[in-house]
CSV table of C-alpha atoms in Angstrom, one decimal:
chain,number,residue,atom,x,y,z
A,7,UNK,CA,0.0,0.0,0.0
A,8,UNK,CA,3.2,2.1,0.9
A,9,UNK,CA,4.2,1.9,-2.5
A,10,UNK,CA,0.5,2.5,-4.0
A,11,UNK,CA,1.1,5.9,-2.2
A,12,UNK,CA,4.3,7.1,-3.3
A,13,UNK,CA,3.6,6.4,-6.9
A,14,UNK,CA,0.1,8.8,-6.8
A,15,UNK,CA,1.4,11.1,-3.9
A,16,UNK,CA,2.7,14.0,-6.9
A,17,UNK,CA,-1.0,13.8,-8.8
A,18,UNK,CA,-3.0,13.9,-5.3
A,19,UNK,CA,-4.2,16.6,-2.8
A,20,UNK,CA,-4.6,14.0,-0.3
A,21,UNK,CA,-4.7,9.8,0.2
A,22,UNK,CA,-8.1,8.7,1.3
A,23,UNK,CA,-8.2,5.2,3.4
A,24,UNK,CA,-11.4,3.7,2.7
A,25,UNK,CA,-12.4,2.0,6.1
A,26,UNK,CA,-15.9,2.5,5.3
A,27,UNK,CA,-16.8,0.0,2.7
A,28,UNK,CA,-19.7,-2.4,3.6
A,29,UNK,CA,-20.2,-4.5,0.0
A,30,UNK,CA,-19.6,-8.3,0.2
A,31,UNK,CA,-16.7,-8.3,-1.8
A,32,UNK,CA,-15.1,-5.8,1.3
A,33,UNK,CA,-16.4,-8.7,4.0
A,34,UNK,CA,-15.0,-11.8,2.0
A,35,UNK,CA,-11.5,-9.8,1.5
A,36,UNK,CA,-11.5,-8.9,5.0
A,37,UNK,CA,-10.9,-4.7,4.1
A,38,UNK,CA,-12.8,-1.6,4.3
A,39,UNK,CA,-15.7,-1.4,7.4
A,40,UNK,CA,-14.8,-4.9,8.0
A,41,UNK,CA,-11.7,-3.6,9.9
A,42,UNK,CA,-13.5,-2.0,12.3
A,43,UNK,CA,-13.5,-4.3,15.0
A,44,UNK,CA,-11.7,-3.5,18.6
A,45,UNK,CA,-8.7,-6.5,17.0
A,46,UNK,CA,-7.9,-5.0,13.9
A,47,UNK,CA,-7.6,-1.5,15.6
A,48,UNK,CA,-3.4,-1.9,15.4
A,49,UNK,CA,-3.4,-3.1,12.1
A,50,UNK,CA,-5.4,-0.1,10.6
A,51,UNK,CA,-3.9,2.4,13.3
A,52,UNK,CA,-0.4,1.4,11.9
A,53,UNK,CA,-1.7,1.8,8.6
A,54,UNK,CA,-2.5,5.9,8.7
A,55,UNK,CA,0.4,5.9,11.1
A,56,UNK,CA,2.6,4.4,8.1
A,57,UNK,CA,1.7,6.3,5.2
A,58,UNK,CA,1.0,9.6,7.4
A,59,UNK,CA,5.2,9.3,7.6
A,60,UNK,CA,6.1,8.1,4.0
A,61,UNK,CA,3.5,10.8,2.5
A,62,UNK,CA,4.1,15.1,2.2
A,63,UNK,CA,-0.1,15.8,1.7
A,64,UNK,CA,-2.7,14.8,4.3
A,65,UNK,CA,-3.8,11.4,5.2
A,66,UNK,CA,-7.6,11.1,5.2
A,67,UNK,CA,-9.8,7.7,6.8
A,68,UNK,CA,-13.6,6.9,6.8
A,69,UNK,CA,-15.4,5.3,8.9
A,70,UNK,CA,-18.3,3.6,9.9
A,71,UNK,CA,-20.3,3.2,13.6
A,72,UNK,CA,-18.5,0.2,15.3
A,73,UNK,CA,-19.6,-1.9,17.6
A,74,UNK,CA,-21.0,-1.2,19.6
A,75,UNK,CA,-21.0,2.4,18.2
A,76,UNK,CA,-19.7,4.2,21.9
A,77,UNK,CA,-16.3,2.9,21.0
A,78,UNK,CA,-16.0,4.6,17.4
A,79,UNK,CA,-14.8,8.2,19.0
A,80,UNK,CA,-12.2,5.6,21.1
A,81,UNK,CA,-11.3,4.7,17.3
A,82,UNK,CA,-11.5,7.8,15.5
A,83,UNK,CA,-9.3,9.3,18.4
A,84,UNK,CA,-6.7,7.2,17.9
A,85,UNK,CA,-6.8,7.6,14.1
A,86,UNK,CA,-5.8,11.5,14.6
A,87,UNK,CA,-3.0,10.3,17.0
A,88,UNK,CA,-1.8,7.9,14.5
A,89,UNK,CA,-2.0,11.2,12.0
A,90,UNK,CA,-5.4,11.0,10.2
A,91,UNK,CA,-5.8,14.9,9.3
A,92,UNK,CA,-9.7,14.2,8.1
A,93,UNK,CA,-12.0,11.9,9.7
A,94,UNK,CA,-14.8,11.1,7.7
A,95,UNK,CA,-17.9,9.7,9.6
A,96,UNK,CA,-20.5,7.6,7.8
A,97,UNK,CA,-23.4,7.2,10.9
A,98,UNK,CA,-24.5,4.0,10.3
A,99,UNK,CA,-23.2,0.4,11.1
A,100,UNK,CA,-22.2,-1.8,8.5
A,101,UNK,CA,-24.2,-4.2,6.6
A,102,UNK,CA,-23.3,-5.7,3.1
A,103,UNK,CA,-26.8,-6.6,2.8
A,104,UNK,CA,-28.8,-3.3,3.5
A,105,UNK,CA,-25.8,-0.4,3.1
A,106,UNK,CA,-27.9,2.5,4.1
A,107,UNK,CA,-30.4,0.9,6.8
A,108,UNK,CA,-32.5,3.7,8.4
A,109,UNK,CA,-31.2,7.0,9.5
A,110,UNK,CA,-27.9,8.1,10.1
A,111,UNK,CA,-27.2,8.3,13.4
A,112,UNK,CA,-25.5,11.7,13.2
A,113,UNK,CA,-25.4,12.2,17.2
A,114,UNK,CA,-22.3,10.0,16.9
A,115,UNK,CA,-20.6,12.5,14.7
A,116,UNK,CA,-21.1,15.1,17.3
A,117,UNK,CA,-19.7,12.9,19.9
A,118,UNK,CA,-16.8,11.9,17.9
A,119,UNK,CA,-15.7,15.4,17.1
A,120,UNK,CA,-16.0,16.7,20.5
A,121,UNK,CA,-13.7,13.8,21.8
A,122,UNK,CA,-10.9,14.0,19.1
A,123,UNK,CA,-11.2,17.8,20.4
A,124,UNK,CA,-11.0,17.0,24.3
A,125,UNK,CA,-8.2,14.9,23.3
A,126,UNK,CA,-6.4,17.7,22.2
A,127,UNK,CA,-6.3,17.1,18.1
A,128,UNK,CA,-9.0,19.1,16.9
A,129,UNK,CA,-6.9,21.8,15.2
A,130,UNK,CA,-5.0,19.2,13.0
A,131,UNK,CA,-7.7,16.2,12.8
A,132,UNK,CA,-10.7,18.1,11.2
A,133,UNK,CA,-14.6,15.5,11.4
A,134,UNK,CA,-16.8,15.3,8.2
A,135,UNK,CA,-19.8,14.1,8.4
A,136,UNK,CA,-21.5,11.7,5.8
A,137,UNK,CA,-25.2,10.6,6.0
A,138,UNK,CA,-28.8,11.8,5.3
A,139,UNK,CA,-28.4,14.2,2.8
A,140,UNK,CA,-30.8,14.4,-0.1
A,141,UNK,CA,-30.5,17.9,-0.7
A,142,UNK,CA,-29.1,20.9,0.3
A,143,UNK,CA,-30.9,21.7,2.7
A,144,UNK,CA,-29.6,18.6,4.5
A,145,UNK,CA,-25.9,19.4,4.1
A,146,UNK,CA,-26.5,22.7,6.0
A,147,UNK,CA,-29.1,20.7,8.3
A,148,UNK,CA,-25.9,18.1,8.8
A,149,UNK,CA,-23.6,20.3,9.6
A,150,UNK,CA,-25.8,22.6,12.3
A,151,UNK,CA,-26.7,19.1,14.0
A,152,UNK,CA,-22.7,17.9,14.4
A,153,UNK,CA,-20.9,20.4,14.0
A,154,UNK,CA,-18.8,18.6,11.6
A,155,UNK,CA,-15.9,20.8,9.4
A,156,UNK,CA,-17.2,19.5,6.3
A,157,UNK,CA,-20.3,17.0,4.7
A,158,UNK,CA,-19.4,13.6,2.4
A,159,UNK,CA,-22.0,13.0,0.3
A,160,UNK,CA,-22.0,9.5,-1.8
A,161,UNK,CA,-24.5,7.8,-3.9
A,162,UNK,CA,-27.2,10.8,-3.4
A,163,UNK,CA,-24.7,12.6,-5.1
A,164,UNK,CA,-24.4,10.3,-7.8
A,165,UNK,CA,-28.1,10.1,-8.8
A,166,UNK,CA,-28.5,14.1,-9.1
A,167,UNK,CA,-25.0,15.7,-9.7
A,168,UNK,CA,-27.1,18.7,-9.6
A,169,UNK,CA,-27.9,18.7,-6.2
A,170,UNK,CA,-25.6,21.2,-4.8
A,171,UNK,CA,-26.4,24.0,-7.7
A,172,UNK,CA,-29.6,24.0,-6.5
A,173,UNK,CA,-30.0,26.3,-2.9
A,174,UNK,CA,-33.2,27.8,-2.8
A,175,UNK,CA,-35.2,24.4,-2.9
A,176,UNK,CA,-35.7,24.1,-6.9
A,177,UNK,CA,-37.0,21.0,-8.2
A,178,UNK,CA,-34.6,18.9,-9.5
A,179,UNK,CA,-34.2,18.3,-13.3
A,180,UNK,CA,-35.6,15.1,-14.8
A,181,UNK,CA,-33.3,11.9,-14.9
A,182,UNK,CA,-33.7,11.8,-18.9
A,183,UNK,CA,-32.4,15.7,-18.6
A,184,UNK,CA,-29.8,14.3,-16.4
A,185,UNK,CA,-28.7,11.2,-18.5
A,186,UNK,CA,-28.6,14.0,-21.9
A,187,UNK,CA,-26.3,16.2,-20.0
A,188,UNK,CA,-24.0,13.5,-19.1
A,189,UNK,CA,-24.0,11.3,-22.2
A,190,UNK,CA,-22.4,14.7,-23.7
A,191,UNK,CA,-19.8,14.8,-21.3
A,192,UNK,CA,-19.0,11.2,-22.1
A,193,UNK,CA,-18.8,12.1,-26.0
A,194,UNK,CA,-15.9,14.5,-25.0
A,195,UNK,CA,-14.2,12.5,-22.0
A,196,UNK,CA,-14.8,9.1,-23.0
A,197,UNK,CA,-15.1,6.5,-19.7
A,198,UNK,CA,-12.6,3.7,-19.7
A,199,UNK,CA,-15.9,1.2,-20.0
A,200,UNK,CA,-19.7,0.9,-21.4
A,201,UNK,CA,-20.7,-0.5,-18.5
A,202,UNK,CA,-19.5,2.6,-16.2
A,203,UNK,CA,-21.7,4.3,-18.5
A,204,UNK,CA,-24.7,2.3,-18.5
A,205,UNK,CA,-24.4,2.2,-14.7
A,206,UNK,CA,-25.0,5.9,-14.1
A,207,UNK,CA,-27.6,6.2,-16.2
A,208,UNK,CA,-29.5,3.4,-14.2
A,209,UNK,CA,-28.5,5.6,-10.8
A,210,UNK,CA,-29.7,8.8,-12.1
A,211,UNK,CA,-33.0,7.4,-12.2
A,212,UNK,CA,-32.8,5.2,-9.6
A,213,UNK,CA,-33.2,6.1,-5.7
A,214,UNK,CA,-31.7,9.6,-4.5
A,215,UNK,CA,-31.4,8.8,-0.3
A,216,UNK,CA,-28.4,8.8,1.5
C-alpha cells in the first residue's frame, strides 16, 4: 500500500483510506468497514500511522459506527494520534446486505468530534460528516446538528450531480435531462468502459437517499 502511495502522492491533494466499505466483496476480503473491529484497531492504526510518515499531503480515513457504536470516538481518536488529518464519519453500522439501513445516526458525529477535540487534536484532525443528505438543505441541516468541518456525500450525489447548484429548494431536473447532460460529457471524456456508462444512467433514475 506504501508503494501505492508514493507512486500517486505527486498527482493527489490527499490519500483517502477507505475503512468504510460495507459491499460483500469488502467482507469476504476482510478490508474496508470490516476492519473495524476492537482486534484489527493496530493493524489499521499502523496503517495511517505508516503512510502519514512516507507521504508530504494529508492522510484522510472513513469510517463507519463500530460496535458497539460508543467505542468509534475511542477509534476515531486514535486515528488522529496515529496522523489522520480528516476523519470522515458515515453514521450507520455496516451491513453488506442493506448499506444504508434507516437514519444516520448523526449524534455519533457530534460525539466523535468533541472527543478527538477533548483529546487535544482538533486543530489538526478536522470530522466530516456523511449521512442523510438528499438535498441541500440537509448538508446545512448536517452540519448545524454535528458540528462537523465539512459533509461527504455519496450515492445521493451520484443520482443528481445537480444537487448542490440548487440552494433555494428548486426542483430537480428530470433523470432523462440528467442522463442528456451527461451522455455529452462522455462524448468528449470518453469513460474507460460501457458499462460505467450504463451504470449511471441506471443511478440517475434510480433512488436519491443517503
Amino acid at each position: 500500500m506504501k508503494a501505492a502511495v508514493l507512486i500517486v502522492q505527486p498527482y493527489c491533494d490527499a490519500i483517502d483510506i477507505n475503512l468504510g466499505c460495507p459491499q460483500t466483496y469488502a467482507k469476504t476480503q476482510k478490508i474496508g468497514a470490516y476492519l473495524l473491529e476492537r482486534k484489527d484497531w493496530p493493524l489499521i492504526e499502523s496503517i495511517v500511522a505508516g503512510l502519514a510518515r512516507a507521504v508530504s499531503i494529508p492522510v484522510h480515513a472513513k469510517i463507519r459506527l463500530c460496535n458497539p457504536a460508543s467505542a468509534t470516538a475511542e477509534l476515531a481518536v486514535k486515528l488522529a494520534a496515529a496522523g489522520a488529518s480528516v476523519i470522515a464519519v458515515h453514521a450507520r453500522h455496516v451491513s453488506a446486505e442493506r448499506r444504508r439501513q434507516g437514519l444516520a445516526k448523526l449524534e455519533w458525529v457530534t460525539h466523535i468530534r468533541q472527543a478527538i477535540q477533548d483529546a487535544g487534536l482538533g486543530s489538526r484532525t478536522k470530522v466530516i460528516s456523511n449521512g442523510n443528505v438528499r438535498n441541500y438543505a440537509d448538508c446545512i441541516g448536517n452540519l448545524r446538528a454535528t458540528g462537523a468541518a465539512g459533509v461527504m456525500i455519496g450515492e445521493a450525489l451520484l443520482g443528481d450531480p445537480s444537487m448542490l447548484s440548487r440552494t433555494n429548494g428548486e426542483a430537480p431536473p428530470s433523470p432523462a435531462h440528467i442522463s442528456a447532460e451527461y451522455l455529452a460529457l462522455c462524448s468528449e471524456y470518453t469513460p474507460p468502459t460501457a458499462s460505467i456508462i450504463r451504470q449511471h444512467i441506471k443511478t440517475f433514475f434510480g433512488s436519491r437517499n443517503e
